[in-house]
Short mmCIF file of C-alpha atoms and ligand atoms in Angstrom, two decimals:
data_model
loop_
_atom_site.label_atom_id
_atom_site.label_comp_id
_atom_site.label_asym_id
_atom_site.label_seq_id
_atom_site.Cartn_x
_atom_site.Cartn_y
_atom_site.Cartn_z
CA UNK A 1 3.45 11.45 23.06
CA UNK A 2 5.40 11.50 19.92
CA UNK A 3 5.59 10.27 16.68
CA UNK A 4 8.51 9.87 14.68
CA UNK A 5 7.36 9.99 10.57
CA UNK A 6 4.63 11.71 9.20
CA UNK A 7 4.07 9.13 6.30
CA UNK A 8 0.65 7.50 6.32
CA UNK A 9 1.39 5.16 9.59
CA UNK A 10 2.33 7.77 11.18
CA UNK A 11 -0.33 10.53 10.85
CA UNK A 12 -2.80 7.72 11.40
CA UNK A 13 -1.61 6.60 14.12
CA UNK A 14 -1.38 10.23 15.63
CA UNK A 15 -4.91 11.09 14.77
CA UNK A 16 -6.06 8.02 16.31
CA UNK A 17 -4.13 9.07 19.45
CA UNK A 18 -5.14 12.78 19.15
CA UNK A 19 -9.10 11.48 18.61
CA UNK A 20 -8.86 9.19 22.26
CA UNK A 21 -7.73 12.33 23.66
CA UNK A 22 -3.59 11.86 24.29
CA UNK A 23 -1.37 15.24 23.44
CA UNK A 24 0.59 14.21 19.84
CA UNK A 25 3.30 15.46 18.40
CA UNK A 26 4.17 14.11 14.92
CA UNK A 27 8.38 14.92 14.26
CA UNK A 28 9.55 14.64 10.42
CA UNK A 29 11.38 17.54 8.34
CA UNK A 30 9.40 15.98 5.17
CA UNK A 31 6.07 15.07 6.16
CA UNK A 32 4.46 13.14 3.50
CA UNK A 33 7.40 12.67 1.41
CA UNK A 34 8.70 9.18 1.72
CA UNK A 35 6.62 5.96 0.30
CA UNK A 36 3.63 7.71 1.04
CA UNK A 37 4.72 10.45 -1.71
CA UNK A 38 4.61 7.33 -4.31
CA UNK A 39 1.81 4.60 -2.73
CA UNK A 40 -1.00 4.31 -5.62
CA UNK A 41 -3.44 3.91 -2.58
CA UNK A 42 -4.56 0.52 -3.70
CA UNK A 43 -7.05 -0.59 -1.12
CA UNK A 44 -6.47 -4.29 -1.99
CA UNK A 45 -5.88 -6.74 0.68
CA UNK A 46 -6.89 -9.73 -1.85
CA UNK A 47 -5.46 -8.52 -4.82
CA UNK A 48 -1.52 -7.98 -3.26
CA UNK A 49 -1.11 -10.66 -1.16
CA UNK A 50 0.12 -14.34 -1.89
CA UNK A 51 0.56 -17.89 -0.92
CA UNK A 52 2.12 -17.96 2.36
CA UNK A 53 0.75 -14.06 2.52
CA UNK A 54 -2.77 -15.58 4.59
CA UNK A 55 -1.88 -13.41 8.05
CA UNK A 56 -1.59 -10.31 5.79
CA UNK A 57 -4.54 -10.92 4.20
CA UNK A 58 -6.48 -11.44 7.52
CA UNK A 59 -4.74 -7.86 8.34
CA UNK A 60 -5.78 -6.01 5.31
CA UNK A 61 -9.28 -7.29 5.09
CA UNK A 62 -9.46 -6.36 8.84
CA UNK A 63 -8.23 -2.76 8.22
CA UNK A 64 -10.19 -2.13 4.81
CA UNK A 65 -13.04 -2.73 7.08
CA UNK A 66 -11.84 0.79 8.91
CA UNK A 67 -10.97 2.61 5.74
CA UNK A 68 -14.52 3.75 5.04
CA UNK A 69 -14.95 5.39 8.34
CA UNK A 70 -11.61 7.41 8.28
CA UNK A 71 -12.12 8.09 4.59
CA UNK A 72 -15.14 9.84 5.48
CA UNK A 73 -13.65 11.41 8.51
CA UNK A 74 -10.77 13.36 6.50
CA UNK A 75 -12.88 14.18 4.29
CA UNK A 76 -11.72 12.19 1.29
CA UNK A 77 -12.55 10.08 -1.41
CA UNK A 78 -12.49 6.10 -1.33
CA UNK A 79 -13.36 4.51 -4.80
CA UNK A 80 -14.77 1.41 -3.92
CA UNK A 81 -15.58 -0.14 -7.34
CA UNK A 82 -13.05 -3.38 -6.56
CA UNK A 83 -10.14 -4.82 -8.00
CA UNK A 84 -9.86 -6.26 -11.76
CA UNK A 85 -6.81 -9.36 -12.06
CA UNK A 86 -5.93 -9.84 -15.64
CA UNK A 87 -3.98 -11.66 -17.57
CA UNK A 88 -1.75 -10.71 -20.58
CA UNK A 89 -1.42 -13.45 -22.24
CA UNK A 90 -2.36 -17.43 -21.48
CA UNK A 91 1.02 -17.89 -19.01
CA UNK A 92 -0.76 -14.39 -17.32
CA UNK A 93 -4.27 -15.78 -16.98
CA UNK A 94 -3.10 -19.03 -15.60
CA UNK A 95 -1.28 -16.28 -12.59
CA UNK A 96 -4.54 -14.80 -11.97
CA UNK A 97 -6.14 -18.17 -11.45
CA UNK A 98 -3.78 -19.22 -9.27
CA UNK A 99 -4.38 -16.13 -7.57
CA UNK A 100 -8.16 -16.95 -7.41
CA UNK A 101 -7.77 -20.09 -6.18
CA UNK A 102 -6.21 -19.03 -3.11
CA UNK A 103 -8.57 -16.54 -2.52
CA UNK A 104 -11.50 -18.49 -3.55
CA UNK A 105 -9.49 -21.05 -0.38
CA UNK A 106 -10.02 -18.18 2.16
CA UNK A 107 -13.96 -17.50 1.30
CA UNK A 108 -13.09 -14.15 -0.77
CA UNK A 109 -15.60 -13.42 -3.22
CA UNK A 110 -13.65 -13.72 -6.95
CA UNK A 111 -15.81 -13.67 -9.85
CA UNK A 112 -13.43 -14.90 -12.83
CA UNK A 113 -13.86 -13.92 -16.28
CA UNK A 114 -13.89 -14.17 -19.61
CA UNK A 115 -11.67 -12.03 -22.26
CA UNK A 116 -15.34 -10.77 -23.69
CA UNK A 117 -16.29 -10.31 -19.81
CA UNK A 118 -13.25 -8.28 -19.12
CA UNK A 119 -13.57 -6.17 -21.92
CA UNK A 120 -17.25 -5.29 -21.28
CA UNK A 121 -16.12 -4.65 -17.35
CA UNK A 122 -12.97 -2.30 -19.05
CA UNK A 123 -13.58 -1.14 -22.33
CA UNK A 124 -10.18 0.69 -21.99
CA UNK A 125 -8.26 -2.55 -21.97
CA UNK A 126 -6.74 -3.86 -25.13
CA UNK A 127 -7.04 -7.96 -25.70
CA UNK A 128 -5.86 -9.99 -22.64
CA UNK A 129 -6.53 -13.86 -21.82
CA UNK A 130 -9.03 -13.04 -19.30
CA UNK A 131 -9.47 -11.92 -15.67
CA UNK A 132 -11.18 -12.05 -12.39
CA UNK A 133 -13.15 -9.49 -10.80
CA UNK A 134 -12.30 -8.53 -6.91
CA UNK A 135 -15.41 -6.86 -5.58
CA UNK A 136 -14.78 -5.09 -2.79
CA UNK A 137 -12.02 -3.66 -2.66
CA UNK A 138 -10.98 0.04 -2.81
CA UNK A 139 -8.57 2.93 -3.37
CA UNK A 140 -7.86 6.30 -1.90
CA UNK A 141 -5.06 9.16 -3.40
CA UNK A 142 -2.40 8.98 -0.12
CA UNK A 143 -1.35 12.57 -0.73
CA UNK A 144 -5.13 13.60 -0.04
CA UNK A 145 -4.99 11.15 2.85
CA UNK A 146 -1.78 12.52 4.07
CA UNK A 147 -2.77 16.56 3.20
CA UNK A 148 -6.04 16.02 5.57
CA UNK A 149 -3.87 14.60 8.04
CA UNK A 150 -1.40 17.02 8.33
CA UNK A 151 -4.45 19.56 8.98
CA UNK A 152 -5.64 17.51 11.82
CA UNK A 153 -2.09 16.59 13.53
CA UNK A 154 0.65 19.17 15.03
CA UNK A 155 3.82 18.06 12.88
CA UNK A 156 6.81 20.07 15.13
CA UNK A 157 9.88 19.79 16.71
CA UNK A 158 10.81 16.46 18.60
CA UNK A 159 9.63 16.77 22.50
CA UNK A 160 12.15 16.20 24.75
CA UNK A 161 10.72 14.35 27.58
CA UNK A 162 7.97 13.08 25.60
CA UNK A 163 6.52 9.97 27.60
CA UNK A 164 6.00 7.52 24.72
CA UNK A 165 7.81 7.24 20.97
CA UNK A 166 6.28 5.76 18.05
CA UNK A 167 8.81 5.16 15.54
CA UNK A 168 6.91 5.00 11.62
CA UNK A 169 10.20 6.02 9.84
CA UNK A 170 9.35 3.56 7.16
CA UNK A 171 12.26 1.73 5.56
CA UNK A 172 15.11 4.11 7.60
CA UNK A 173 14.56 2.89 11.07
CA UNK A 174 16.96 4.87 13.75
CA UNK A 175 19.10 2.56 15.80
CA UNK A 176 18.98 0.27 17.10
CA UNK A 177 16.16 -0.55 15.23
CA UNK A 178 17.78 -0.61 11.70
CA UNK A 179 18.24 -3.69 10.42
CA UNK A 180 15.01 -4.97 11.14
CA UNK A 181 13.32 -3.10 7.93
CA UNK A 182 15.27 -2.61 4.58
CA UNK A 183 14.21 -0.41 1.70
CA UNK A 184 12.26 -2.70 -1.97
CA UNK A 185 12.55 0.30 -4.32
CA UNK A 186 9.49 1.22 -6.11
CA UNK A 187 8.72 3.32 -9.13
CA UNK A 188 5.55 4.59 -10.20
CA UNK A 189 4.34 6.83 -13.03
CA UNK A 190 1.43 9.60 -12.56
CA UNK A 191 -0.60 10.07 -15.85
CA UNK A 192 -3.40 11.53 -17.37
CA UNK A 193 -5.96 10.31 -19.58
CA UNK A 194 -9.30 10.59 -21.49
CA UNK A 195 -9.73 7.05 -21.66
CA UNK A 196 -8.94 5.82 -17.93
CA UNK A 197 -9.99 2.60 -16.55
CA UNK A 198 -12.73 2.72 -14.21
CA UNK A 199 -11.30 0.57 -11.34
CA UNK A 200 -8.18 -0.63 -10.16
CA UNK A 201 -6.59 -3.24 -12.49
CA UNK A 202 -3.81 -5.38 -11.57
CA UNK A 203 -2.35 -7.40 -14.39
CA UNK A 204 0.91 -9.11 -15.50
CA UNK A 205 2.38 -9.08 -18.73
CA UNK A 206 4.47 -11.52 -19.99
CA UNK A 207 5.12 -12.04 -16.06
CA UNK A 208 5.29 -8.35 -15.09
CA UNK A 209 2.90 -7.51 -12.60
CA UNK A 210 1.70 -4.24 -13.02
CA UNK A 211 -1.05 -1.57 -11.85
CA UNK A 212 -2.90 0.97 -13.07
CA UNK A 213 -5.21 2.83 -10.14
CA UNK A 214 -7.37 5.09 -11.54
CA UNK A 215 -9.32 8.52 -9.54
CA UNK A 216 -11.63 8.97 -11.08
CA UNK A 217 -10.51 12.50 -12.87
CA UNK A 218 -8.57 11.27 -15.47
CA UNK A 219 -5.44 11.08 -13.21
CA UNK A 220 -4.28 7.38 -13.41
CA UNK A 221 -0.89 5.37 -11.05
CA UNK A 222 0.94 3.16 -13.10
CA UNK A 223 2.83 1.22 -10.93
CA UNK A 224 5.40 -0.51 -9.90
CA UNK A 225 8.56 -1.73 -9.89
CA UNK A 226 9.84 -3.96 -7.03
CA UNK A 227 13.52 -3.87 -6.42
CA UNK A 228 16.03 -4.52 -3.36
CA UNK A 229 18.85 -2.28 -3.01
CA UNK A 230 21.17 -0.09 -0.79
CA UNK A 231 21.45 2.38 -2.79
CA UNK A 232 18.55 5.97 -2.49
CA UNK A 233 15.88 5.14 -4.41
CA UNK A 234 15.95 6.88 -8.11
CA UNK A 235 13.70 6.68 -10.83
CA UNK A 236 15.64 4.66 -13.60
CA UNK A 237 15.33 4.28 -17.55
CA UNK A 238 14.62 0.95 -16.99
CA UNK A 239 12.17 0.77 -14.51
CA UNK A 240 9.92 3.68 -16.49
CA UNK A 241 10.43 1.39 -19.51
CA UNK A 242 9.16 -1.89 -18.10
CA UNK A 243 6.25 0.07 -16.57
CA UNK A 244 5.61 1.82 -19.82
CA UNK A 245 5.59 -1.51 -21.54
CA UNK A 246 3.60 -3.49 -19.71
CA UNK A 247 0.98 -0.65 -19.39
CA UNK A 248 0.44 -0.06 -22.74
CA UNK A 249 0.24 -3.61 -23.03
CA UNK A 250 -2.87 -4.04 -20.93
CA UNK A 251 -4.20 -0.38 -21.58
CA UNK A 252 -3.78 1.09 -25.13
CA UNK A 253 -4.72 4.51 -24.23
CA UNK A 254 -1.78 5.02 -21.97
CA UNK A 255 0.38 6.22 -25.12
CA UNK A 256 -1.86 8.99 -25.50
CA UNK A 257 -1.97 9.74 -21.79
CA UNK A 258 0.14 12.82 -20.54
CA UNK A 259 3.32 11.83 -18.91
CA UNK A 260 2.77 14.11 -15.25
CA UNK A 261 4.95 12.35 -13.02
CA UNK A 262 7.45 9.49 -11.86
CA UNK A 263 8.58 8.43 -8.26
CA UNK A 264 10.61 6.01 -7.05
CA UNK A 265 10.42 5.49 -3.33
CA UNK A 266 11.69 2.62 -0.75
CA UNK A 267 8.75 0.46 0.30
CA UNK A 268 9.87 -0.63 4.38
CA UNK A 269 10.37 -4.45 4.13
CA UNK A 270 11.13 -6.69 6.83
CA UNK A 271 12.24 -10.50 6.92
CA UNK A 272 8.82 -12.09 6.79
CA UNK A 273 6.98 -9.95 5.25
CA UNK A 274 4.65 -8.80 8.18
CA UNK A 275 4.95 -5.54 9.83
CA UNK A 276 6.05 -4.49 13.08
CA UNK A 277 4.20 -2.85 15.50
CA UNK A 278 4.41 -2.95 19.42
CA UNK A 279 6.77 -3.21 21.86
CA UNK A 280 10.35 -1.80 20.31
CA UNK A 281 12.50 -3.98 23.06
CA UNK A 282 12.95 -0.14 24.50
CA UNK A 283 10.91 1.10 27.64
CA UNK A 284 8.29 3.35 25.80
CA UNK A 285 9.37 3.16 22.39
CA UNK A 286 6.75 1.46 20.48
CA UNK A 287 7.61 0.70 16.72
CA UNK A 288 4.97 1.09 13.72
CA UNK A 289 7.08 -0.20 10.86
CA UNK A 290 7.79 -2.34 8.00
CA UNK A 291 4.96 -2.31 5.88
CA UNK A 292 6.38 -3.18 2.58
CA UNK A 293 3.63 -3.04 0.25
CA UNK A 294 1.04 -2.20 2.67
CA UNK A 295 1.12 0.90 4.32
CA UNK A 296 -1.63 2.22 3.07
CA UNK A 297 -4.10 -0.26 3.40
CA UNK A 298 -2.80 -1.09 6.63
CA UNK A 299 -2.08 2.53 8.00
CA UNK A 300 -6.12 2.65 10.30
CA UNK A 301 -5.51 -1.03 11.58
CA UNK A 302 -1.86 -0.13 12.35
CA UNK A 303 -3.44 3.44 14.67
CA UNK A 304 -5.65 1.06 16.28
CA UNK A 305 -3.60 -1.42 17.21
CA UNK A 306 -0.63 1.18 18.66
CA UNK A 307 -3.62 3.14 20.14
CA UNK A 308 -4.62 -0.33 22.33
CA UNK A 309 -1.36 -1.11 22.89
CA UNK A 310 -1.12 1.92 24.81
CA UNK A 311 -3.64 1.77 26.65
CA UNK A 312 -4.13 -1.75 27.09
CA UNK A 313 -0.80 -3.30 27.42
CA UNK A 314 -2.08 -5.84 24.01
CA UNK A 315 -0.25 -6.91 21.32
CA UNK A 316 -1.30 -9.11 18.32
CA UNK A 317 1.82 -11.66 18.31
CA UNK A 318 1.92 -11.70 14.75
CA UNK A 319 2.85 -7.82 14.57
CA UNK A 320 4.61 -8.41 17.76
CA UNK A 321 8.06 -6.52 16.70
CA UNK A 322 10.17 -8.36 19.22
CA UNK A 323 9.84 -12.01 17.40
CA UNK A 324 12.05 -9.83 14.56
CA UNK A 325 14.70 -9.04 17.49
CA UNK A 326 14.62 -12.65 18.39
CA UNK A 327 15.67 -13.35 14.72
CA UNK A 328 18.46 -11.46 14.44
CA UNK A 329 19.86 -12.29 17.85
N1 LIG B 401 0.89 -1.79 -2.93
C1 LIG B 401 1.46 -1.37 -4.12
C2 LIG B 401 2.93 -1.38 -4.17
O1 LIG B 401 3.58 -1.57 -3.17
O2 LIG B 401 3.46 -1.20 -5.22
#
């Protein structure tokens, strides 16, 4: 078997193929270098989904459920302290309770807070409104993710003859595959700090959402911008600026912070929102694509699922790539 992109789907997927015992060959002349390279590794299935967003969040919470277990498999950290939503200001708050309504709808466990209650949760957060407290979730550094990977799974040459293709090129499908994913630039900064937050916060700010995902080291993601385009995915003055902005806003110590790094990187969208993976329409080809926000969080359910499909013939119909085919037919 083969695997086309060594991004997170990818090398999951081939070391859940490698560990039932099939022959894997992962083919990309960057491994590790496409979303992957930017993802924060937020581990937040309630925290980054919306109304309308319920399937995804019945996904996520289903593949956080595997992170653990892989986590300690490769060898790497997973910060589990949960997810902090705050508000900026009162127009902010009133986002985050809309947020925790909907989660509060779908049984999630949201404790909300005050602005003292926030600050005693994150004393490196300047004033906001208030917030509500995720527990729960998680986070993991995708380069470590991807660096144990690559020491588990051959990454070579493509195999001619190779029985079954998995395409996870992320948002640059190969025909005729291509229109059914299209690249949401994001940017993201890489700092570090002697005054981090302890646990992911996701906040808006004056109506910018925002991130900061701490390690745990000092070493904190600012994230991200959100942007559709055609055009390859730079870093702009802009983006760094809003980012900047808004994360200063929520978290003083950031102008202090050393500046280390900024990415911008095409997140794989698709039309609604949900990614594909099964049957490619092609006798076996078998797409793992389009995870737009999720890759990360989704990348162990994503190896599963491929892994069954495989063997079993199943496919869950929401993944189910061909009702994107229908679509666009
Ligand atoms: N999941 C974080 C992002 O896509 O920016």
């Amino acid at each position: 078997m083969e695997v086309l992109g060594a991004g997170i789907v990818g090398l999951t997927v081939a070391e859940e193929l490698a560990r039932r015992g099939h022959a894997v060959t992962v083919v990309d002349p960057r491994p590790a270098r496409g979303a992957s390279y930017a993802a924060a590794g937020m581990l937040s299935p309630a925290a980054e989904v919306w109304y309308g967003e319920e399937d995804l969040l019945r996904l996520g919470l289903a593949s956080l459920d595997l992170w653990p277990d892989l986590a300690a498999r490769l060898g790497v950290a997973l910060r589990s302290e949960g997810t902090l939503l705050v508000g900026h200001d009162a127009g902010d708050l009133q986002q985050v309770e809309r947020q925790a309504a909907l989660l509060a709808r779908h049984g999630r466990d949201v404790v909300a807070l005050d602005r003292a209650a926030v600050r005693q949760a994150e004393p490196a957060l300047g004033r906001v409104a208030g917030g509500a407290l995720l527990p729960g979730e998680a986070s993991v550094d995708p380069r470590a993710v991807c660096a144990a990977l690559l020491e588990r799974v051959p990454v070579g040459e493509a195999a001619s003859g190779a029985d079954v293709t998995v395409v996870a090129t992320g948002a640059h499908l190969p025909e005729p595959w291509t229109g059914l994913v299209s690249g949401v630039r994001g940017e993201v900064l890489r700092l570090r700090s002697d005054d981090p937050p302890q646990r992911t916060v996701r906040g808006w700010v004056a109506g910018e959402p925002v991130y900061l995902v701490p390690r745990g080291d000092g070493r904190v993601v600012l994230g991200a911008t959100s942007e559709r385009h055609d055009a390859p995915p730079v870093l702009t003055a802009g983006g760094t600026l809003r980012l900047l902005d808004a994360g200063r806003r929520l978290w003083p110590a950031l102008d202090r912070a050393e500046l280390v790094e900024g990415t911008a990187r095409d997140r794989p969208a698709t039309a609604d929102g949900l990614p594909l993976v099964g049957p490619s329409g092609v006798a076996d080809v078998v797409l793992a694509a389009g995870h737009g926000r999720h890759g990360v969080l989704l990348a162990p359910l994503t190896a599963r699922l491929v892994a069954d499909h495989l063997e079993t013939g199943r496919v869950d119909p929401v993944l189910d790539p061909r009702r994107a085919m229908e679509g666009a037919r």
